Amino acid sequence: MTTQIEKKEAVAKEAIKYIEDDFFVGVGTGSTADCFIAELGKIKSRIQGAVASSDATEKKLRELGIPIIPLDSVTQLDVYIDGADEATNHRHLIKGGGGALTREKITAAASKLFVCIADDTKLVSQLGSFPLPVEVIPMARSYVAREIAKLGGTPRWRENFLTDNGNYILDIHNIKINAPVDLETQLNQITGVVTNGIFAQRPADILLIADSGKINTIKRSV
Ligand code: 5RP
């Protein structure tokens, strides 16, 4: 039987195939992204630089001697590789379980190609079983929570947690995500919200899902 960590390692290896010489690479956050960082370390001399989506990822890249660049120094990243908390066949995602959603969304937005890597436990028919993270400016926490409740969700403050940007996270439980693109917009329009963990307006371009012994590739049909 293939274990979850073996699946993460396998999908990280597959993602390396999307890295070409002299690429600028965006690097995600989390245990699956960590497997990718380990693989990237093996080919670090081939790339021009990596942009980290969190302080934790920056530390790991640094430890492996992978060249780190600020996002401001490039007009576009060639590729962004990151995990997800949930993913659908439409390549819509929930991200932010680790609280890095804002920098992850910025890095994805600035990338030509977004390759999402995950094991098969993350593949769902509809987003929303995983509590949806929302990054919030601290003084707006209660106001935003009340607005979220009006949309039908149950927000819970992630206590004793600050994002890399110094903000709070509200995790929304029990919210129906029938229209991911619309809900992503609605949540972002609440004053005090920095961003939310639905990645649907800019979905993954390619979703690699590790199953027992094989990798399934889900991409936009042309
Ligand atoms: C962090 C994230 C991660 O991509 C997500 O939580 C998946 O993590 P893991 O690979 O450890 O399951 O969005 O903010």
XYZ file of C-alpha atoms and ligand atoms in Angstrom:
236
model
C 0.000 0.000 0.000
C 1.266 3.468 -0.883
C 1.351 5.753 2.168
C 0.284 9.408 2.068
C 3.877 10.616 2.415
C 4.978 8.321 -0.448
C 2.213 9.853 -2.579
C 3.403 13.363 -1.684
C 6.969 12.429 -2.614
C 5.836 10.867 -5.894
C 3.780 13.895 -6.935
C 6.654 16.235 -5.979
C 8.973 14.253 -8.276
C 6.421 14.559 -11.079
C 6.249 18.346 -10.578
C 9.995 18.641 -11.202
C 9.271 17.704 -14.844
C 7.654 21.145 -15.218
C 10.885 22.970 -14.266
C 13.008 24.020 -17.241
C 16.510 25.489 -17.297
C 16.770 29.132 -16.141
C 13.214 29.184 -14.808
C 12.036 31.503 -12.042
C 10.056 29.191 -9.765
C 7.343 30.053 -7.222
C 7.347 27.669 -4.277
C 4.324 26.885 -2.112
C 3.905 26.041 1.560
C 3.020 22.865 3.448
C 4.117 19.241 3.675
C 3.566 18.486 -0.036
C 5.432 21.655 -1.032
C 8.220 20.554 1.342
C 8.598 17.338 -0.706
C 8.883 19.524 -3.802
C 11.531 21.721 -2.124
C 13.596 18.587 -1.436
C 13.447 17.696 -5.158
C 14.157 21.276 -6.232
C 17.291 21.230 -4.086
C 18.671 18.470 -6.349
C 18.409 20.650 -9.471
C 19.017 24.071 -7.889
C 21.887 24.963 -10.235
C 19.508 24.754 -13.231
C 17.102 27.489 -12.064
C 17.567 31.265 -11.879
C 15.780 31.665 -8.585
C 12.836 30.804 -6.357
C 10.138 32.998 -4.802
C 8.902 31.724 -1.420
C 5.212 31.866 -0.532
C 5.902 31.980 3.222
C 8.624 32.561 5.792
C 8.666 28.795 6.512
C 9.271 27.980 2.849
C 11.957 30.673 2.584
C 13.799 29.060 5.513
C 13.658 25.614 3.867
C 14.847 26.955 0.499
C 17.705 28.757 2.248
C 18.762 25.599 4.126
C 19.138 23.760 0.800
C 21.045 26.626 -0.816
C 18.309 27.278 -3.383
C 18.701 30.858 -4.708
C 15.893 33.066 -3.355
C 14.680 36.178 -5.123
C 12.041 38.768 -4.184
C 8.889 38.670 -6.320
C 9.463 42.353 -7.147
C 12.629 41.478 -9.080
C 10.801 39.618 -11.894
C 7.880 40.524 -14.145
C 6.528 36.980 -14.170
C 7.364 33.634 -12.625
C 7.602 30.749 -15.079
C 5.870 28.274 -12.822
C 4.343 28.020 -9.342
C 4.220 24.661 -7.565
C 2.067 24.260 -4.456
C -0.189 21.856 -2.567
C -3.836 22.278 -1.562
C -6.247 21.375 1.205
C -8.995 20.469 -1.276
C -9.107 20.289 -5.080
C -11.821 19.561 -7.631
C -11.678 18.243 -11.186
C -12.288 21.851 -12.281
C -8.889 22.642 -10.636
C -10.604 24.897 -8.090
C -8.868 24.731 -4.718
C -9.118 25.514 -1.041
C -5.762 26.592 0.323
C -4.529 28.213 3.514
C -4.601 25.345 5.991
C -1.095 26.492 6.896
C -2.176 30.144 6.906
C -0.041 31.214 3.935
C -2.981 31.822 1.572
C -2.348 35.488 0.747
C 1.264 35.096 -0.306
C 0.326 31.856 -2.069
C -2.403 33.634 -4.023
C -0.041 36.463 -4.962
C 2.605 33.997 -6.132
C 0.032 32.029 -8.142
C -1.294 35.236 -9.720
C 2.213 36.253 -10.774
C 2.972 32.903 -12.418
C 2.557 31.842 -16.018
C 1.764 28.263 -15.000
C 0.321 27.038 -11.696
C 0.871 23.348 -11.016
C -0.974 22.081 -7.940
C 0.323 18.871 -6.377
C -1.682 16.704 -3.983
C -2.413 13.178 -2.889
C -5.786 11.641 -3.657
C -7.244 12.423 -0.191
C -7.457 16.076 -1.326
C -9.639 15.417 -4.385
C -13.314 16.277 -3.698
C -16.446 16.658 -5.814
C -17.330 19.966 -4.106
C -15.193 22.358 -2.049
C -16.126 23.138 1.547
C -15.645 20.151 3.836
C -12.263 21.610 4.746
C -12.834 24.825 6.752
C -12.256 27.769 4.423
C -9.483 30.110 5.667
C -9.936 33.870 5.415
C -7.106 36.269 6.279
C -8.412 39.308 8.137
C -6.971 42.620 9.362
C -6.955 42.162 13.194
C -9.279 45.086 14.076
C -11.893 43.802 11.594
C -12.130 40.285 13.067
C -15.573 40.519 14.700
C -17.075 42.631 11.915
C -15.882 40.204 9.226
C -17.103 37.225 11.274
C -20.618 38.743 11.413
C -20.601 39.373 7.643
C -19.471 35.791 6.979
C -22.299 34.463 9.181
C -24.761 36.356 6.941
C -23.438 34.302 4.003
C -24.364 31.112 5.858
C -20.983 30.007 7.204
C -19.741 29.502 10.756
C -16.502 31.460 11.209
C -14.023 30.358 13.875
C -11.024 32.464 14.866
C -7.746 30.526 14.583
C -6.536 31.492 18.048
C -2.851 32.032 18.853
C -2.045 32.280 15.154
C -0.729 35.254 13.190
C -0.016 35.124 9.458
C 3.364 36.138 8.033
C 1.643 39.459 7.287
C 0.654 39.981 10.955
C -3.044 39.253 10.408
C -5.673 36.846 11.813
C -7.306 33.832 10.181
C -11.012 33.041 10.382
C -11.789 29.460 9.314
C -15.294 29.138 7.862
C -17.049 25.893 8.720
C -20.245 24.562 7.147
C -20.298 26.805 4.111
C -21.751 25.524 0.846
C -19.397 26.345 -2.012
C -21.682 25.800 -5.006
C -20.167 28.666 -7.005
C -16.473 28.998 -6.041
C -15.708 31.974 -8.323
C -18.676 33.969 -6.939
C -17.998 33.161 -3.291
C -14.314 34.050 -3.726
C -15.397 37.488 -4.965
C -18.089 37.965 -2.289
C -15.703 37.188 0.559
C -12.995 39.464 -0.828
C -15.508 42.320 -0.942
C -16.028 42.290 2.827
C -14.094 45.234 4.216
C -11.235 43.995 6.383
C -10.699 40.759 4.429
C -7.195 40.503 2.982
C -7.965 37.414 0.948
C -9.693 34.056 1.195
C -8.559 30.511 0.511
C -10.717 29.794 -2.544
C -8.474 29.596 -5.594
C -11.043 29.627 -8.414
C -10.646 32.941 -10.239
C -7.078 31.856 -10.858
C -7.375 28.059 -10.566
C -4.488 25.654 -10.965
C -3.616 25.186 -14.636
C -2.508 21.635 -13.974
C -3.536 19.445 -11.072
C -1.336 16.444 -10.341
C -2.991 13.889 -8.068
C -1.007 10.992 -6.621
C -2.991 7.797 -6.414
C -1.568 4.436 -5.320
C 1.295 3.857 -7.749
C 0.333 6.462 -10.349
C -0.055 10.184 -10.968
C -3.249 11.541 -12.562
C -2.903 14.759 -14.526
C -5.953 17.020 -14.694
C -5.667 19.986 -17.027
C -7.837 22.389 -18.971
C -9.348 20.635 -21.964
C -8.549 22.524 -25.199
C -0.707 26.330 3.206
C -1.446 25.627 2.137
C -1.039 24.243 1.795
O -0.826 24.138 0.434
C -2.136 23.306 2.187
O -2.450 23.517 3.558
C -1.742 21.852 1.950
O -0.771 21.468 2.860
P -0.216 19.991 2.909
O 0.549 19.761 1.658
O 0.650 19.966 4.153
O -1.395 19.073 3.046
O -2.348 26.138 1.511
O -1.235 27.609 3.455
